[in-house]
């Protein structure tokens, strides 16, 4: 068993630390955020992740994990220090490496014995070479420090499960010593390990994330075309999914990808390519399609309605996906300001994300519009004129088509997650617009009339 320190207790660092403790290592999780550390010390998880709090308590009680702001004590005699601090996007699309640099400096000034520094954060190819050099340049004691890359592939909402049952662990090292140490640390997980060099490991992370982002944007692109030609994207995806070369995952069309990873990692790889004089056309296309997709439903609604002013607009779902309280790059963040600008009175519901959202858009008046947070879907839908669905939480999927008809003043629903079969909404008498499928609307009839008129006009 090893003595492990983890720098950063966000989705990646905290989950990694807890899972290392769970398999028997002695772990200290370090964060600069004193409030966060206090919360964790009291047994509460600062982030919402299924199963995380239980494992935190279990391993804390077993004496295998502690939380601290005192990085010096945590790093000085650690066998390995895992870095899981953020690498957010900068205005030019490049990754901000300042948090990594700060931790590297803190490590250099603290370590008193040989240790392996393992970077879990997503960083541009070649960064870990620089991190190693940087640490060596600032080392205070005469010890050996090497840097390994160990990118993280967990998905928020299922982070603990994804870590304990990862499909593969990627390790990128430049020496046998580093490779063997990292292999031993991961041995108790009994998971497949792919060992490559440091730069390949860094690239595997970007290439994997960007491939998934591309898959989503591709399906969204096809969905938009489906609407125009009268095909149904869900049937199309189903037909595609039987092909093993394509696979069945990430074929759901929707309101675009969000979260802390795909948006920034697509931009970062595009930036890296540009820096090297290469035009990464596919990834650029994924970024462009996603940008358009985020406000697709809002634009549809603008074509349908004369105004939002004075309308009660129900917003169901604020987080970028279900199972997390994370709002980073969520579709709601793009659409809510547009709706407020146009005078909508928004009633927003999210089972866990409302508090975080209220920090950005506090309850009350905003220019012409207003926002109110409600604790159940009924309060959001009651007498609403329009409803937007941005996140497919279980609580939202459980709303029956009849409920929209019964509660709303005018049952007009824009669904960014294709939750309902179109026919069921039709039967319930709901005017329903989704992504890549026909609408149940008067507009359908209107559109076909327009097409007929065109056809007549062309004769
Ligand atoms: P996060 O923003 O949730 O957490 C980062 C934490 O690091 C914060 O708690 C912050 O206070 C702390 N921190 C900053 N400087 C520190 C320092 N000097 N010492 C100790 N702690 C410090 O970040 P995250 O979402 O966990 O992402 C971390 C990295 O992992 C990013 O590079 C991200 O791209 C990558 N990643 C994230 C996910 C994900 O789903 N969130 C998945 C895979 C990879």
XYZ file of N, CA and C in Angstrom, residues 80 100 112 141 178 233 337 341 359 397:
30
model
N 3.508 9.011 -3.978
C 3.011 9.571 -5.244
C 2.073 10.733 -4.939
N -1.832 24.157 -12.393
C -0.847 23.057 -12.441
C 0.515 23.601 -12.002
N 10.413 15.620 0.424
C 11.632 15.297 1.173
C 12.117 13.895 0.855
N 15.006 19.976 -1.890
C 15.804 18.874 -1.347
C 16.384 18.006 -2.462
N 8.966 4.697 -12.929
C 7.659 5.367 -12.872
C 6.550 4.413 -13.313
N -34.686 11.186 -36.230
C -33.309 10.925 -35.779
C -33.223 9.723 -34.832
N -30.476 33.519 -20.284
C -30.277 34.960 -20.518
C -31.009 35.462 -21.765
N -33.803 38.316 -21.560
C -33.657 39.515 -22.395
C -34.949 39.842 -23.124
N -26.692 31.418 -8.174
C -25.497 32.249 -7.932
C -25.197 33.101 -9.165
N -38.206 13.239 -16.691
C -38.669 12.183 -17.597
C -39.971 11.549 -17.092
